[in-house]
Structure formats: C-alpha cells, structure tokens
PDB file of C-alpha atoms in Angstrom:
ATOM      1  CA  MET S   1       7.859  16.017   4.064  1.00 85.00           C
ATOM      2  CA  LYS S   2       8.837  15.863   0.414  1.00 89.00           C
ATOM      3  CA  ILE S   3       6.376  16.386  -2.423  1.00 89.00           C
ATOM      4  CA  LEU S   4       7.371  13.995  -5.184  1.00 92.00           C
ATOM      5  CA  SER S   5       8.176  15.418  -8.595  1.00 93.00           C
ATOM      6  CA  SER S   6       6.366  14.192 -11.696  1.00 93.00           C
ATOM      7  CA  SER S   7       9.356  11.989 -12.637  1.00 96.00           C
ATOM      8  CA  GLU S   8       9.429  10.408  -9.155  1.00 94.00           C
ATOM      9  CA  LYS S   9       5.671   9.835  -9.333  1.00 94.00           C
ATOM     10  CA  LYS S  10       6.123   8.273 -12.772  1.00 95.00           C
ATOM     11  CA  GLN S  11       8.719   5.842 -11.361  1.00 95.00           C
ATOM     12  CA  ILE S  12       6.315   4.774  -8.604  1.00 95.00           C
ATOM     13  CA  LEU S  13       3.479   4.430 -11.095  1.00 95.00           C
ATOM     14  CA  GLU S  14       5.684   2.237 -13.323  1.00 95.00           C
ATOM     15  CA  LYS S  15       6.377  -0.068 -10.358  1.00 95.00           C
ATOM     16  CA  LEU S  16       2.671  -0.166  -9.481  1.00 95.00           C
ATOM     17  CA  GLN S  17       1.769  -0.957 -13.080  1.00 96.00           C
ATOM     18  CA  GLN S  18       4.346  -3.722 -13.283  1.00 95.00           C
ATOM     19  CA  GLU S  19       3.436  -5.285  -9.925  1.00 94.00           C
ATOM     20  CA  PHE S  20      -0.317  -4.747  -9.631  1.00 96.00           C
ATOM     21  CA  GLY S  21      -1.555  -3.447 -12.997  1.00 96.00           C
ATOM     22  CA  ILE S  22      -2.355   0.001 -11.549  1.00 95.00           C
ATOM     23  CA  GLU S  23      -2.248   2.598 -14.332  1.00 94.00           C
ATOM     24  CA  ASN S  24      -3.584   5.779 -12.719  1.00 92.00           C
ATOM     25  CA  LEU S  25      -2.801   7.729  -9.543  1.00 91.00           C
ATOM     26  CA  PRO S  26      -4.816  10.969  -9.572  1.00 91.00           C
ATOM     27  CA  PHE S  27      -3.171  12.249  -6.387  1.00 91.00           C
ATOM     28  CA  LEU S  28      -0.293  14.402  -5.290  1.00 92.00           C
ATOM     29  CA  LEU S  29       2.271  12.028  -3.756  1.00 93.00           C
ATOM     30  CA  ILE S  30       4.111  13.089  -0.614  1.00 91.00           C
ATOM     31  CA  LYS S  31       6.978  11.157   0.940  1.00 92.00           C
ATOM     32  CA  PHE S  32       7.373  11.114   4.707  1.00 87.00           C
ATOM     33  CA  GLY S  33      10.589   9.562   5.971  1.00 85.00           C
ATOM     34  CA  LYS S  34      12.593   7.320   3.680  1.00 88.00           C
ATOM     35  CA  GLU S  35       9.904   4.931   2.445  1.00 89.00           C
ATOM     36  CA  ARG S  36       6.346   6.004   3.352  1.00 92.00           C
ATOM     37  CA  VAL S  37       4.317   7.635   0.592  1.00 94.00           C
ATOM     38  CA  ARG S  38       0.971   9.332   1.156  1.00 91.00           C
ATOM     39  CA  ALA S  39      -1.659  10.429  -1.389  1.00 93.00           C
ATOM     40  CA  PHE S  40      -3.078  13.945  -1.124  1.00 91.00           C
ATOM     41  CA  SER S  41      -6.088  15.171  -3.095  1.00 88.00           C
ATOM     42  CA  GLY S  42      -7.075  18.224  -1.080  1.00 83.00           C
ATOM     43  CA  SER S  43      -7.529  21.795  -2.251  1.00 82.00           C
ATOM     44  CA  LEU S  44      -4.076  23.023  -1.207  1.00 83.00           C
ATOM     45  CA  SER S  45      -1.567  23.530  -4.007  1.00 83.00           C
ATOM     46  CA  ARG S  46       1.965  22.133  -4.011  1.00 80.00           C
ATOM     47  CA  ASP S  47       3.330  25.576  -3.065  1.00 86.00           C
ATOM     48  CA  GLU S  48       0.792  26.041  -0.258  1.00 84.00           C
ATOM     49  CA  LEU S  49       1.692  22.639   1.209  1.00 81.00           C
ATOM     50  CA  GLN S  50       5.402  23.436   1.114  1.00 84.00           C
ATOM     51  CA  LYS S  51       4.838  26.835   2.747  1.00 83.00           C
ATOM     52  CA  LEU S  52       2.658  25.266   5.436  1.00 80.00           C
ATOM     53  CA  ASP S  53       5.298  22.591   6.082  1.00 77.00           C
ATOM     54  CA  TYR S  54       8.009  25.268   6.359  1.00 79.00           C
ATOM     55  CA  GLU S  55       5.985  27.324   8.836  1.00 77.00           C
ATOM     56  CA  THR S  56       4.388  24.600  10.977  1.00 77.00           C
ATOM     57  CA  ARG S  57       6.202  21.328  10.130  1.00 74.00           C
ATOM     58  CA  ILE S  58       3.543  18.976   8.775  1.00 74.00           C
ATOM     59  CA  GLU S  59       3.862  15.433  10.126  1.00 72.00           C
ATOM     60  CA  SER S  60       1.348  13.901   7.723  1.00 73.00           C
ATOM     61  CA  ALA S  61      -1.062  14.908   4.991  1.00 82.00           C
ATOM     62  CA  GLY S  62      -3.366  12.743   2.931  1.00 83.00           C
ATOM     63  CA  ILE S  63      -3.856   9.000   3.243  1.00 91.00           C
ATOM     64  CA  TYR S  64      -1.075   6.452   3.713  1.00 92.00           C
ATOM     65  CA  LEU S  65      -0.768   4.864   0.271  1.00 94.00           C
ATOM     66  CA  LEU S  66       2.322   2.706   0.060  1.00 95.00           C
ATOM     67  CA  HIS S  67       5.712   1.731   1.352  1.00 94.00           C
ATOM     68  CA  ASP S  68       8.433   2.108  -1.300  1.00 93.00           C
ATOM     69  CA  TYR S  69      11.342  -0.257  -0.687  1.00 92.00           C
ATOM     70  CA  GLY S  70      13.137   0.865  -3.851  1.00 88.00           C
ATOM     71  CA  ASP S  71      12.840  -2.325  -5.875  1.00 90.00           C
ATOM     72  CA  GLU S  72       9.453  -3.341  -4.393  1.00 92.00           C
ATOM     73  CA  ILE S  73       6.254  -1.591  -3.322  1.00 94.00           C
ATOM     74  CA  ARG S  74       3.758  -2.633  -0.646  1.00 96.00           C
ATOM     75  CA  LEU S  75       0.297  -1.066  -0.781  1.00 96.00           C
ATOM     76  CA  SER S  76      -1.448  -0.099   2.461  1.00 94.00           C
ATOM     77  CA  LEU S  77      -4.856  -1.495   3.385  1.00 93.00           C
ATOM     78  CA  ASP S  78      -6.426   1.911   2.717  1.00 92.00           C
ATOM     79  CA  ALA S  79      -4.777   2.034  -0.724  1.00 94.00           C
ATOM     80  CA  LEU S  80      -6.323  -1.323  -1.600  1.00 95.00           C
ATOM     81  CA  HIS S  81      -9.795   0.098  -1.052  1.00 93.00           C
ATOM     82  CA  LEU S  82      -8.940   3.392  -2.745  1.00 94.00           C
ATOM     83  CA  LEU S  83      -7.499   1.676  -5.829  1.00 95.00           C
ATOM     84  CA  LYS S  84      -9.681  -1.468  -5.900  1.00 94.00           C
ATOM     85  CA  HIS S  85     -10.870  -0.856  -9.459  1.00 94.00           C
ATOM     86  CA  GLU S  86      -7.304  -0.370 -10.706  1.00 94.00           C
ATOM     87  CA  ILE S  87      -5.705  -3.525  -9.226  1.00 96.00           C
ATOM     88  CA  LYS S  88      -5.454  -6.254 -11.850  1.00 95.00           C
ATOM     89  CA  LYS S  89      -2.389  -8.406 -11.038  1.00 94.00           C
ATOM     90  CA  ASN S  90      -0.809 -10.415  -8.221  1.00 95.00           C
ATOM     91  CA  ILE S  91      -4.109 -11.105  -6.482  1.00 95.00           C
ATOM     92  CA  VAL S  92      -4.321 -14.187  -4.257  1.00 95.00           C
ATOM     93  CA  GLU S  93      -7.754 -15.546  -3.318  1.00 94.00           C
ATOM     94  CA  LEU S  94      -7.930 -16.801   0.282  1.00 94.00           C
ATOM     95  CA  SER S  95     -10.196 -19.355   1.896  1.00 94.00           C
ATOM     96  CA  LYS S  96     -12.288 -18.413   4.928  1.00 95.00           C
ATOM     97  CA  GLN S  97      -9.794 -20.091   7.274  1.00 95.00           C
ATOM     98  CA  GLN S  98      -6.834 -18.320   5.648  1.00 94.00           C
ATOM     99  CA  ALA S  99      -8.650 -14.956   5.827  1.00 94.00           C
ATOM    100  CA  GLU S 100      -9.400 -15.465   9.540  1.00 94.00           C
ATOM    101  CA  SER S 101      -5.716 -16.210  10.179  1.00 93.00           C
ATOM    102  CA  TRP S 102      -4.766 -13.077   8.246  1.00 94.00           C
ATOM    103  CA  PHE S 103      -7.096 -10.866  10.300  1.00 93.00           C
ATOM    104  CA  LYS S 104      -5.532 -12.252  13.505  1.00 93.00           C
ATOM    105  CA  GLY S 105      -2.112 -11.093  12.300  1.00 93.00           C
ATOM    106  CA  GLN S 106      -0.807 -14.536  11.359  1.00 94.00           C
ATOM    107  CA  ASP S 107       1.082 -15.411   8.213  1.00 95.00           C
ATOM    108  CA  VAL S 108      -0.908 -17.328   5.585  1.00 94.00           C
ATOM    109  CA  PHE S 109       0.205 -20.783   4.464  1.00 93.00           C
ATOM    110  CA  LEU S 110      -0.701 -21.513   0.857  1.00 89.00           C
ATOM    111  CA  ASP S 111      -1.888 -24.780  -0.663  1.00 84.00           C
ATOM    112  CA  SER S 112       0.195 -24.318  -3.823  1.00 84.00           C
ATOM    113  CA  ASP S 113       3.371 -22.484  -4.807  1.00 86.00           C
ATOM    114  CA  ILE S 114       3.134 -18.921  -6.131  1.00 90.00           C
ATOM    115  CA  SER S 115       5.821 -16.486  -7.208  1.00 92.00           C
ATOM    116  CA  ALA S 116       7.718 -14.482  -4.600  1.00 92.00           C
ATOM    117  CA  GLY S 117       6.999 -10.789  -4.013  1.00 93.00           C
ATOM    118  CA  PHE S 118       4.172  -8.662  -2.698  1.00 95.00           C
ATOM    119  CA  LYS S 119       0.659 -10.000  -3.287  1.00 96.00           C
ATOM    120  CA  ILE S 120      -2.798  -8.499  -2.838  1.00 96.00           C
ATOM    121  CA  LEU S 121      -4.996 -10.741  -0.695  1.00 96.00           C
ATOM    122  CA  LYS S 122      -8.661 -11.108  -1.514  1.00 96.00           C
ATOM    123  CA  PHE S 123     -11.500 -12.855   0.301  1.00 96.00           C
ATOM    124  CA  GLY S 124     -14.783 -12.945  -1.575  1.00 94.00           C
ATOM    125  CA  GLU S 125     -15.222  -9.528  -3.168  1.00 93.00           C
ATOM    126  CA  ASP S 126     -12.986  -7.668  -0.685  1.00 94.00           C
ATOM    127  CA  PHE S 127      -9.281  -6.884  -0.691  1.00 95.00           C
ATOM    128  CA  ILE S 128      -8.070  -7.627   2.834  1.00 94.00           C
ATOM    129  CA  GLY S 129      -4.361  -6.867   2.768  1.00 94.00           C
ATOM    130  CA  CYS S 130      -1.001  -6.877   1.070  1.00 95.00           C
ATOM    131  CA  GLY S 131       1.647  -9.369   2.115  1.00 95.00           C
ATOM    132  CA  LYS S 132       4.978 -10.680   0.930  1.00 95.00           C
ATOM    133  CA  SER S 133       5.061 -14.153  -0.562  1.00 95.00           C
ATOM    134  CA  THR S 134       8.003 -16.497  -0.206  1.00 92.00           C
ATOM    135  CA  GLY S 135       6.292 -19.030  -2.450  1.00 90.00           C
ATOM    136  CA  LYS S 136       4.439 -21.074   0.197  1.00 91.00           C
ATOM    137  CA  ILE S 137       3.863 -18.444   2.901  1.00 94.00           C
ATOM    138  CA  ILE S 138       2.546 -14.862   2.760  1.00 95.00           C
ATOM    139  CA  LYS S 139       3.998 -12.648   5.488  1.00 95.00           C
ATOM    140  CA  ASN S 140       1.417 -10.559   7.319  1.00 94.00           C
ATOM    141  CA  TYR S 141       1.823  -6.768   7.407  1.00 89.00           C
ATOM    142  CA  MET S 142      -1.555  -6.008   9.012  1.00 88.00           C
ATOM    143  CA  PRO S 143      -1.043  -3.213  11.604  1.00 85.00           C
ATOM    144  CA  LYS S 144      -1.669  -4.392  15.180  1.00 87.00           C
ATOM    145  CA  GLU S 145      -4.486  -1.889  15.690  1.00 87.00           C
ATOM    146  CA  ARG S 146      -6.403  -3.424  12.754  1.00 85.00           C
ATOM    147  CA  ARG S 147      -6.040  -7.050  13.791  1.00 86.00           C
ATOM    148  CA  ILE S 148      -8.744  -9.150  15.395  1.00 86.00           C
ATOM    149  CA  LYS S 149      -7.884 -10.007  18.983  1.00 83.00           C
ATOM    150  CA  ASN S 150      -7.730 -13.737  19.746  1.00 70.00           C
TER     151      ASN S 150
END
C-alpha cells in the first residue's frame, strides 16, 4: 500500500482531465501493486492509514478507482458511477445490441471509426463500462463476476 503524494495525485488528475474531462477527485488516492489505484474518503488520516498498514498489512482500502498504465488510465465500473457528473469526454453511446454484447463480456464492434484509446461506454443514461478502442472495436474489460451469463 502506498498513499499517493499530492504531486502524484495531480499527475493522475491531469491524465483524467485530458482523457475524460474529470477535474476533481475529492479522495485520498492509494496505490496497491504497480497499477491499481483506490479512492479512500473515510475518517482515518494519512498517518493513521500508514500506521495501520505497518501493524496489520492492509490489502485494500477504499473503492477501486482506476488502473494507471503510465501513459493511459482505465476507470473502473465503480469509478464511472462515482464520477458520473465529472465525465465529459471520450464517451461512446452504444445501441441496445452493443450494450447486451458488452454485458456478456464480448468486445463491441462499432459502426464508424473513432480514435484509439480508452473510452467510456454509455447506454441510455447509464455508464456501463470503460474499454479500449482500436478504432473499430472496443475491448471489453468487464470483470467476469459482473458479466451476464449466456
């Protein structure tokens, strides 16, 4: 567990602003492993969390927010709902058939070309996932436990 410094949080926020238009993260960011970042908004201070981790070895705290690949960021499904009012860019509207494929864990084939990179998928008024576009296809990152069984 590593609590991110304000400069590290600022770097992540800059990436989020550039990619998705997100301008505010009112959470303490904690990195677990090399790439997973969680958001914590509990009553424990930074020092209390570090002391607790030293004494008991915390395996996770807060909600899984994003996966930081260095040059790219992929938001988790929970982050999409948590930050739904902040997301302004790279949103792809899906048809009912495309959304059903997405929920089954399948990649989505697009009718027209879009730019490459991570995209937020939306069906109706709901954000339903974050996938990586190659231009014609959006790769599915939906966890197996959240997929609809065939």
